Backbone as ProteinMPNN parsed JSONL, in Angstrom:
{"seq_chain_A": "MRREFDPRFFSSPNSETPSIVEVPLKQDRGLDRSEIRRIEDLISSSAARIQDHVKTLQLKMERHQSRLGQLEAKIDHVTDEMRTKYAQLSGRITERAVHQDDVASLIDRQNQMVRAFETRLQSLQKVIETQQAQMFNYKAALDESRRELVRLKQL", "coords_chain_A": {"N_chain_A": [[-14.767, -2.095, -115.7], [-12.328, -2.435, -113.256], [-11.685, -3.518, -109.953], [-9.535, -3.265, -107.113], [-8.318, -5.375, -104.486], [-6.935, -5.164, -101.176], [-3.731, -6.252, -101.213], [-2.732, -7.717, -99.13], [-4.785, -9.537, -98.28], [-4.723, -11.34, -100.087], [-2.231, -12.473, -100.765], [0.595, -14.556, -100.218], [2.638, -14.816, -97.148], [5.319, -14.804, -97.88], [5.482, -14.244, -100.866], [6.182, -11.993, -103.317], [4.577, -10.99, -105.195], [1.587, -9.311, -105.396], [-1.501, -10.6, -105.41], [-4.25, -9.978, -107.501], [-7.909, -9.665, -107.228], [-10.467, -9.753, -109.214], [-13.432, -7.899, -109.361], [-16.552, -8.024, -110.589], [-18.398, -5.134, -111.465], [-21.799, -3.602, -111.159], [-22.8, -2.694, -113.728], [-21.295, -4.797, -115.42], [-22.166, -7.358, -114.489], [-24.436, -7.152, -113.531], [-24.6, -6.836, -110.541], [-25.696, -5.573, -107.631], [-24.757, -2.805, -105.126], [-24.956, -4.0, -102.426], [-24.356, -6.713, -102.908], [-22.05, -6.87, -103.733], [-20.721, -5.648, -101.557], [-21.334, -7.683, -99.489], [-19.951, -9.713, -100.731], [-17.303, -8.522, -100.397], [-17.14, -8.302, -97.666], [-17.488, -11.069, -96.984], [-14.864, -12.06, -98.189], [-12.993, -10.496, -96.584], [-13.326, -11.785, -94.257], [-12.558, -14.289, -94.613], [-10.171, -13.823, -95.501], [-9.03, -12.969, -92.766], [-9.55, -15.204, -91.403], [-7.527, -16.929, -92.475], [-5.32, -15.615, -91.774], [-5.471, -15.88, -89.0], [-5.32, -18.474, -89.155], [-2.764, -18.898, -90.196], [-0.851, -17.598, -88.283], [-1.406, -19.597, -86.065], [-0.428, -21.961, -86.999], [2.36, -20.897, -87.37], [2.921, -20.382, -84.574], [2.638, -23.249, -83.713], [4.912, -24.255, -85.241], [7.023, -22.827, -84.299], [7.188, -24.091, -81.526], [7.416, -26.559, -82.179], [9.767, -26.343, -83.287], [11.301, -25.374, -81.014], [11.044, -27.709, -79.447], [12.588, -29.424, -80.928], [14.993, -28.575, -80.75], [15.35, -28.497, -78.094], [15.345, -31.672, -78.209], [17.486, -32.154, -79.655], [19.802, -31.183, -78.042], [19.465, -32.65, -75.924], [20.38, -35.009, -77.154], [22.95, -34.331, -77.882], [24.126, -34.152, -75.553], [24.067, -36.799, -74.306], [25.569, -38.157, -76.414], [27.941, -36.821, -75.871], [28.342, -37.864, -73.091], [28.522, -40.816, -73.876], [30.745, -40.501, -75.342], [32.713, -39.772, -73.503], [32.446, -42.118, -71.62], [33.41, -44.302, -73.401], [36.042, -43.329, -74.054], [36.961, -43.582, -71.237], [36.659, -46.21, -70.964], [38.314, -47.469, -73.031], [40.682, -46.263, -71.991], [40.951, -47.791, -69.714], [40.976, -50.582, -70.656], [43.424, -50.244, -72.289], [45.119, -49.965, -70.141], [44.982, -52.262, -68.783], [45.776, -53.839, -70.495], [48.57, -53.259, -70.587], [49.405, -53.704, -67.764], [48.866, -56.333, -68.08], [51.055, -57.029, -69.999], [52.916, -56.337, -68.236], [52.906, -58.307, -66.291], [53.226, -60.421, -67.619], [56.112, -60.222, -68.582], [57.292, -59.924, -65.866], [56.779, -62.733, -65.185], [58.199, -64.257, -67.395], [60.666, -63.252, -66.62], [60.92, -64.515, -64.282], [60.722, -67.134, -64.818], [63.035, -67.482, -66.428], [65.011, -67.106, -64.38], [64.53, -69.389, -62.892], [65.052, -71.141, -64.52], [67.883, -70.643, -64.892], [68.937, -71.241, -62.274], [68.151, -73.812, -62.236], [69.939, -74.813, -64.157], [72.342, -74.114, -62.891], [71.863, -75.505, -60.493], [71.966, -78.14, -61.512], [74.808, -78.225, -62.926], [76.226, -77.969, -60.38], [75.473, -80.187, -59.026], [76.623, -81.983, -60.897], [79.225, -81.338, -60.44], [79.505, -81.873, -57.497], [79.216, -84.698, -57.792], [81.482, -85.364, -59.166], [83.349, -84.82, -57.537], [82.627, -86.393, -55.307], [83.233, -88.832, -56.762], [86.022, -88.677, -57.152], [86.624, -88.3, -54.417], [86.176, -90.987, -53.498], [87.703, -92.294, -54.941], [90.127, -91.194, -53.784], [90.02, -92.284, -51.314], [89.793, -94.531, -51.722], [92.448, -95.14, -52.666], [93.797, -94.179, -50.398], [92.988, -96.206, -48.408], [94.156, -98.338, -49.775], [96.767, -97.641, -49.541], [97.04, -97.689, -46.894], [96.649, -100.116, -46.199], [98.834, -101.072, -47.555], [100.753, -100.017, -45.941], [100.158, -101.493, -43.624], [100.937, -103.875, -44.318], [103.337, -103.574, -45.177], [104.79, -103.094, -42.64], [104.302, -105.375, -41.463], [106.164, -106.966, -42.487]], "CA_chain_A": [[-14.183, -1.567, -114.614], [-11.792, -3.365, -112.071], [-11.791, -3.215, -108.525], [-8.449, -4.115, -106.54], [-8.489, -5.227, -102.959], [-5.82, -5.017, -100.188], [-2.873, -7.401, -101.546], [-2.232, -8.52, -97.977], [-5.506, -10.48, -98.13], [-4.528, -12.725, -101.195], [-0.939, -12.933, -101.135], [1.317, -15.138, -98.927], [3.654, -13.682, -96.554], [6.71, -14.884, -98.803], [5.391, -13.58, -101.96], [6.408, -10.632, -103.8], [3.769, -10.174, -106.07], [0.243, -9.343, -104.78], [-2.66, -11.188, -106.476], [-5.6, -9.325, -107.887], [-8.926, -10.318, -107.358], [-11.431, -8.769, -110.156], [-15.075, -8.168, -108.888], [-17.471, -7.312, -111.771], [-19.267, -4.219, -111.216], [-23.275, -3.963, -111.599], [-23.109, -2.736, -114.927], [-20.682, -5.954, -115.843], [-22.81, -8.537, -114.184], [-25.805, -6.725, -112.875], [-24.792, -7.146, -109.3], [-25.923, -4.228, -106.917], [-23.779, -2.792, -104.205], [-25.188, -4.752, -101.383], [-23.917, -7.946, -103.069], [-20.491, -6.513, -103.7], [-20.403, -5.357, -99.977], [-21.41, -8.807, -98.972], [-18.729, -10.546, -101.192], [-16.137, -8.019, -99.865], [-17.345, -8.902, -96.137], [-16.862, -12.475, -97.019], [-13.492, -12.135, -98.391], [-12.533, -9.95, -95.275], [-13.63, -12.483, -93.053], [-11.937, -15.393, -95.306], [-8.685, -13.463, -94.99], [-9.037, -12.808, -91.237], [-9.422, -16.655, -90.766], [-6.437, -17.541, -92.896], [-4.095, -15.07, -90.681], [-5.509, -16.736, -87.823], [-4.722, -20.033, -89.214], [-1.266, -18.853, -90.438], [-0.406, -17.286, -86.793], [-1.648, -20.732, -85.27], [0.772, -22.713, -87.86], [3.423, -20.496, -86.873], [3.145, -20.922, -83.098], [3.117, -24.504, -83.669], [6.207, -24.48, -86.063], [7.899, -22.646, -83.083], [6.933, -24.854, -80.564], [8.173, -27.854, -82.658], [11.329, -26.006, -83.556], [11.855, -25.57, -79.634], [11.093, -29.219, -78.864], [13.548, -30.195, -81.891], [16.309, -27.935, -80.102], [15.662, -29.509, -76.706], [16.0, -33.008, -78.53], [18.977, -32.112, -80.298], [20.478, -30.82, -77.029], [19.847, -34.052, -75.233], [21.255, -35.986, -78.061], [24.436, -34.146, -78.11], [24.425, -34.449, -74.076], [24.126, -38.206, -74.663], [26.685, -38.569, -77.102], [29.165, -36.418, -75.233], [28.632, -39.008, -72.365], [29.142, -41.955, -74.451], [32.151, -40.561, -75.867], [33.346, -40.018, -72.14], [32.491, -43.494, -71.1], [34.251, -44.808, -74.276], [37.218, -42.857, -73.645], [37.275, -44.058, -70.15], [36.743, -47.695, -71.082], [39.612, -47.604, -73.779], [41.703, -46.218, -71.321], [40.969, -48.973, -68.587], [41.482, -51.7, -71.412], [44.953, -50.057, -72.427], [45.902, -49.929, -68.822], [44.92, -53.657, -68.254], [46.879, -54.645, -71.648], [50.071, -52.85, -70.043], [49.472, -54.689, -66.626], [49.182, -57.796, -68.489], [52.369, -57.081, -70.461], [54.226, -56.454, -67.155], [52.956, -59.433, -65.35], [54.028, -61.479, -68.412], [57.383, -59.901, -68.47], [57.599, -60.701, -64.641], [56.583, -64.199, -65.268], [59.258, -64.743, -68.311], [62.044, -63.246, -66.012], [61.075, -65.681, -63.092], [61.013, -68.625, -65.468], [64.688, -67.402, -66.59], [65.641, -67.448, -63.078], [64.169, -70.782, -62.487], [66.033, -72.093, -65.55], [69.209, -70.462, -64.61], [69.055, -71.979, -61.106], [68.155, -75.382, -62.366], [71.105, -75.251, -64.752], [73.421, -74.139, -62.02], [72.126, -76.755, -59.618], [72.681, -79.405, -62.388], [76.284, -78.069, -62.816], [76.666, -78.207, -58.924], [75.346, -81.659, -58.919], [77.911, -82.793, -61.541], [80.63, -81.119, -59.608], [79.511, -82.862, -56.41], [79.573, -86.172, -58.212], [82.715, -85.564, -59.615], [84.264, -84.557, -56.199], [82.627, -87.682, -54.566], [83.977, -90.114, -57.259], [87.392, -88.239, -56.591], [86.793, -88.815, -52.78], [86.113, -92.384, -53.207], [89.086, -92.68, -55.683], [91.171, -90.722, -52.752], [89.627, -92.936, -50.205], [90.167, -96.061, -52.127], [93.792, -94.677, -52.832], [94.333, -94.3, -48.956], [92.891, -97.362, -48.145], [95.225, -99.24, -50.384], [98.083, -97.0, -49.089], [97.067, -98.0, -45.517], [96.762, -101.743, -46.688], [100.225, -101.273, -47.979], [101.707, -99.784, -44.845], [100.052, -102.386, -42.631], [101.681, -105.216, -45.003], [104.947, -103.275, -44.757], [104.914, -103.052, -41.208], [104.207, -106.79, -40.935], [107.042, -107.528, -43.211]], "C_chain_A": [[-13.743, -2.354, -113.623], [-11.738, -2.833, -110.982], [-10.633, -4.183, -107.972], [-8.661, -4.025, -105.223], [-7.341, -5.043, -102.393], [-4.955, -6.337, -100.664], [-2.707, -8.1, -100.601], [-3.303, -9.557, -97.991], [-5.075, -11.719, -98.909], [-3.204, -13.001, -101.236], [-0.396, -13.901, -99.845], [2.21, -14.479, -98.746], [5.035, -13.501, -97.323], [6.737, -14.27, -100.132], [5.531, -12.242, -102.212], [5.43, -9.891, -104.574], [2.35, -10.357, -105.612], [-0.648, -10.092, -105.732], [-3.792, -10.101, -106.332], [-6.625, -9.727, -108.106], [-10.047, -8.992, -108.135], [-12.838, -9.266, -109.477], [-15.829, -7.443, -109.986], [-18.226, -6.427, -111.052], [-20.776, -4.297, -111.56], [-23.239, -3.935, -112.913], [-22.351, -4.207, -115.893], [-21.494, -6.925, -115.895], [-24.391, -8.326, -113.82], [-25.838, -7.294, -111.435], [-24.99, -5.757, -108.549], [-24.734, -4.204, -105.719], [-23.932, -3.719, -102.995], [-24.403, -6.157, -101.704], [-22.595, -7.892, -102.992], [-20.041, -6.319, -102.209], [-20.236, -6.811, -99.273], [-20.284, -9.733, -99.345], [-17.478, -9.869, -100.523], [-15.911, -8.288, -98.202], [-16.79, -10.261, -96.224], [-15.58, -12.835, -97.212], [-12.619, -11.414, -97.156], [-12.389, -10.96, -94.388], [-12.698, -13.827, -93.427], [-10.413, -15.039, -94.778], [-8.253, -13.638, -93.419], [-8.69, -14.336, -90.732], [-8.102, -17.102, -91.303], [-5.433, -16.679, -92.202], [-4.11, -15.54, -89.662], [-4.869, -17.948, -87.897], [-3.17, -20.035, -89.421], [-0.587, -18.456, -89.133], [-0.302, -18.392, -86.135], [-0.51, -21.82, -85.923], [2.016, -22.145, -87.386], [4.007, -20.638, -85.214], [3.546, -22.451, -82.955], [4.348, -24.882, -84.266], [7.139, -24.089, -84.769], [8.086, -23.599, -81.944], [7.728, -26.328, -81.052], [9.554, -27.714, -82.863], [11.973, -26.024, -82.128], [12.047, -27.196, -79.273], [12.236, -29.846, -79.779], [14.834, -29.703, -81.219], [16.525, -28.736, -79.04], [16.294, -30.965, -77.198], [17.41, -33.137, -78.912], [20.181, -31.976, -79.057], [20.719, -31.891, -76.161], [20.518, -34.932, -75.962], [22.603, -35.467, -77.983], [24.765, -34.478, -76.493], [24.929, -36.024, -73.97], [25.252, -38.648, -75.106], [27.868, -38.144, -76.756], [29.229, -37.478, -73.886], [28.907, -40.272, -72.722], [30.436, -41.7, -74.861], [33.15, -40.58, -74.569], [33.646, -41.475, -71.694], [33.588, -44.387, -72.258], [35.624, -44.67, -73.95], [37.692, -43.534, -72.338], [37.494, -45.724, -70.254], [38.016, -48.19, -71.923], [40.807, -47.349, -73.171], [42.016, -47.33, -70.211], [41.544, -50.28, -69.364], [42.763, -51.474, -71.797], [45.682, -50.462, -71.21], [45.812, -51.655, -68.427], [45.549, -54.38, -69.214], [48.35, -54.192, -71.068], [50.343, -53.634, -68.804], [49.796, -55.831, -67.136], [50.477, -57.967, -69.15], [53.462, -57.049, -69.21], [54.109, -57.693, -66.589], [53.554, -60.557, -66.326], [55.438, -61.097, -68.497], [58.077, -60.544, -67.094], [57.723, -62.127, -64.677], [57.768, -64.731, -65.905], [60.588, -64.101, -67.3], [62.124, -64.195, -64.853], [61.14, -67.09, -63.748], [62.452, -68.475, -65.833], [65.356, -67.736, -65.519], [65.739, -68.592, -62.856], [65.232, -71.382, -63.512], [67.623, -71.809, -65.333], [69.575, -71.147, -63.295], [69.102, -73.427, -61.356], [69.476, -75.709, -63.154], [72.288, -74.927, -63.65], [73.352, -75.228, -60.986], [72.537, -78.068, -60.422], [74.209, -79.377, -62.372], [76.932, -78.374, -61.636], [76.444, -79.602, -58.737], [76.536, -82.609, -59.544], [79.132, -82.653, -60.845], [80.54, -81.867, -58.156], [79.635, -84.287, -56.94], [80.71, -86.446, -58.653], [83.558, -85.722, -58.517], [83.73, -85.972, -55.465], [83.278, -88.858, -55.244], [85.527, -89.86, -56.887], [87.261, -88.589, -55.418], [86.959, -90.326, -52.707], [87.368, -92.874, -53.916], [90.117, -92.254, -54.66], [90.932, -91.805, -51.585], [90.032, -94.513, -50.477], [91.844, -96.179, -51.878], [94.254, -94.904, -51.418], [94.202, -95.597, -48.321], [93.95, -98.311, -48.39], [96.632, -98.779, -49.856], [98.163, -97.575, -47.538], [97.143, -99.734, -45.542], [98.175, -102.032, -46.731], [101.165, -101.076, -46.927], [101.656, -100.779, -43.759], [101.128, -103.844, -43.368], [103.041, -105.0, -44.969], [105.786, -103.233, -43.721], [104.875, -104.666, -40.793], [105.462, -107.565, -41.531], [108.638, -107.197, -42.248]], "O_chain_A": [[-14.578, -3.022, -113.013], [-11.739, -1.603, -110.928], [-10.585, -5.398, -108.164], [-9.073, -3.002, -104.676], [-6.483, -4.682, -103.199], [-5.476, -7.439, -100.497], [-2.487, -9.28, -100.874], [-2.852, -10.665, -97.699], [-5.072, -12.868, -98.467], [-2.973, -14.009, -101.904], [-0.916, -13.932, -98.73], [2.737, -13.703, -99.543], [5.699, -12.467, -97.411], [7.783, -13.805, -100.583], [5.081, -11.38, -101.458], [5.331, -8.669, -104.686], [1.926, -11.501, -105.446], [-0.34, -10.09, -106.923], [-4.133, -9.518, -105.303], [-6.72, -10.29, -109.197], [-10.301, -7.841, -107.78], [-13.246, -10.387, -109.173], [-15.626, -6.245, -110.18], [-18.753, -6.828, -110.015], [-21.025, -5.193, -112.366], [-23.577, -4.962, -113.502], [-22.877, -4.57, -116.945], [-21.739, -7.488, -116.962], [-25.29, -9.167, -113.841], [-26.744, -8.029, -111.042], [-24.334, -4.812, -108.988], [-24.005, -5.145, -105.406], [-22.884, -4.217, -102.582], [-23.835, -6.705, -100.759], [-21.942, -8.689, -102.318], [-19.022, -6.86, -101.782], [-19.238, -7.106, -98.616], [-19.715, -10.435, -98.509], [-16.611, -10.628, -100.091], [-14.831, -8.436, -97.63], [-15.762, -10.585, -95.629], [-15.078, -13.768, -96.585], [-11.531, -11.914, -96.87], [-11.351, -11.046, -93.733], [-12.126, -14.384, -92.489], [-9.702, -15.659, -93.987], [-7.317, -14.321, -93.004], [-7.824, -14.633, -89.909], [-7.454, -17.749, -90.481], [-4.408, -17.344, -92.052], [-3.043, -15.774, -89.096], [-4.099, -18.443, -87.073], [-2.422, -20.904, -88.972], [0.415, -19.135, -88.906], [0.746, -18.53, -85.504], [0.215, -22.442, -85.147], [2.824, -22.966, -86.953], [5.137, -20.907, -84.807], [4.497, -22.86, -82.288], [4.895, -25.882, -83.801], [7.897, -24.921, -84.27], [9.216, -23.811, -81.504], [8.476, -26.996, -80.338], [10.399, -28.595, -82.707], [13.052, -26.596, -81.974], [13.093, -27.719, -78.891], [12.815, -30.826, -79.311], [15.76, -30.512, -81.157], [17.481, -29.496, -78.886], [17.373, -31.405, -76.801], [18.245, -33.979, -78.581], [21.264, -32.558, -79.122], [21.821, -32.146, -75.675], [21.299, -35.682, -75.377], [23.483, -36.327, -78.03], [25.788, -35.132, -76.294], [26.056, -36.342, -73.591], [25.963, -39.413, -74.455], [28.874, -38.759, -77.113], [30.359, -37.925, -73.687], [29.553, -40.946, -71.92], [31.277, -42.593, -74.772], [34.183, -41.248, -74.551], [34.762, -41.937, -71.458], [34.505, -45.069, -71.801], [36.339, -45.616, -73.62], [38.811, -44.047, -72.349], [38.392, -46.334, -69.675], [38.667, -49.17, -71.563], [41.854, -47.904, -73.507], [43.156, -47.674, -69.901], [42.427, -50.967, -68.85], [43.474, -52.476, -71.714], [46.686, -51.175, -71.225], [46.709, -52.147, -67.742], [45.917, -55.522, -68.937], [49.258, -55.011, -71.21], [51.421, -54.222, -68.716], [50.831, -56.414, -66.813], [51.075, -59.019, -68.922], [54.567, -57.592, -69.211], [55.161, -58.282, -66.338], [54.261, -61.468, -65.895], [56.084, -62.143, -68.456], [59.014, -61.342, -67.064], [58.72, -62.688, -64.222], [58.441, -65.555, -65.286], [61.612, -64.775, -67.413], [63.204, -64.638, -64.461], [61.604, -68.062, -63.151], [63.157, -69.434, -65.516], [66.248, -68.583, -65.574], [66.842, -69.078, -62.605], [66.179, -72.069, -63.13], [68.476, -72.661, -65.58], [70.689, -71.672, -63.303], [69.917, -74.176, -60.819], [70.089, -76.742, -62.885], [73.237, -75.71, -63.695], [74.35, -75.824, -60.581], [73.334, -78.899, -59.986], [74.855, -80.313, -61.9], [78.023, -78.944, -61.642], [77.373, -80.225, -58.223], [77.152, -83.544, -59.033], [79.947, -83.553, -60.648], [81.551, -82.431, -57.735], [80.332, -85.024, -56.243], [81.122, -87.606, -58.632], [84.408, -86.612, -58.471], [84.647, -86.666, -55.027], [83.803, -89.761, -54.593], [86.196, -90.758, -56.376], [88.026, -89.533, -55.217], [87.777, -90.851, -51.952], [88.006, -93.82, -53.456], [91.099, -92.996, -54.627], [91.941, -92.099, -50.944], [90.437, -95.38, -49.702], [92.407, -97.003, -51.158], [95.081, -95.796, -51.224], [95.16, -96.103, -47.737], [94.543, -98.961, -47.53], [97.553, -99.593, -49.781], [99.249, -97.873, -47.04], [97.816, -100.367, -44.729], [98.708, -102.97, -46.137], [102.209, -101.724, -46.853], [102.626, -101.035, -43.045], [101.893, -104.567, -42.73], [103.872, -105.891, -44.789], [107.016, -103.292, -43.697], [105.462, -105.051, -39.782], [105.753, -108.682, -41.103], [109.715, -107.613, -42.676]]}, "name": "protein", "num_of_chains": 1, "seq": "MRREFDPRFFSSPNSETPSIVEVPLKQDRGLDRSEIRRIEDLISSSAARIQDHVKTLQLKMERHQSRLGQLEAKIDHVTDEMRTKYAQLSGRITERAVHQDDVASLIDRQNQMVRAFETRLQSLQKVIETQQAQMFNYKAALDESRRELVRLKQL"}
């Protein structure tokens, strides 16, 4: 004859099939009712301890999940801060590059203006030299004409 115990004692919370524990009766093994009662009590106390242990493990699991969620939130927050700082630094670098390009273009324009001024100055110096040469030629011609006049007056 078989005797079945409450399946909650011997099945895991997730299992669908209850386990069956067979306890032989007196005629099968020669056990009396007191021994059967002692075995049932032992099984009941073991089941209670197992359930307590399961509850403790569930509480620990919940605490660990909570801590993991907090850690994930902190990681997300730090990641967002890093992205923000990276975007700011990237913007600053881009801004500096733009300013450097602006300064470089201003320097190029200034250099072009200096070269243009030097070119004009050189051409003006050539004009001045040419005019000085012409002036010396005119002065020489004038001096020659005066000498010629003085010589003609003396004649």
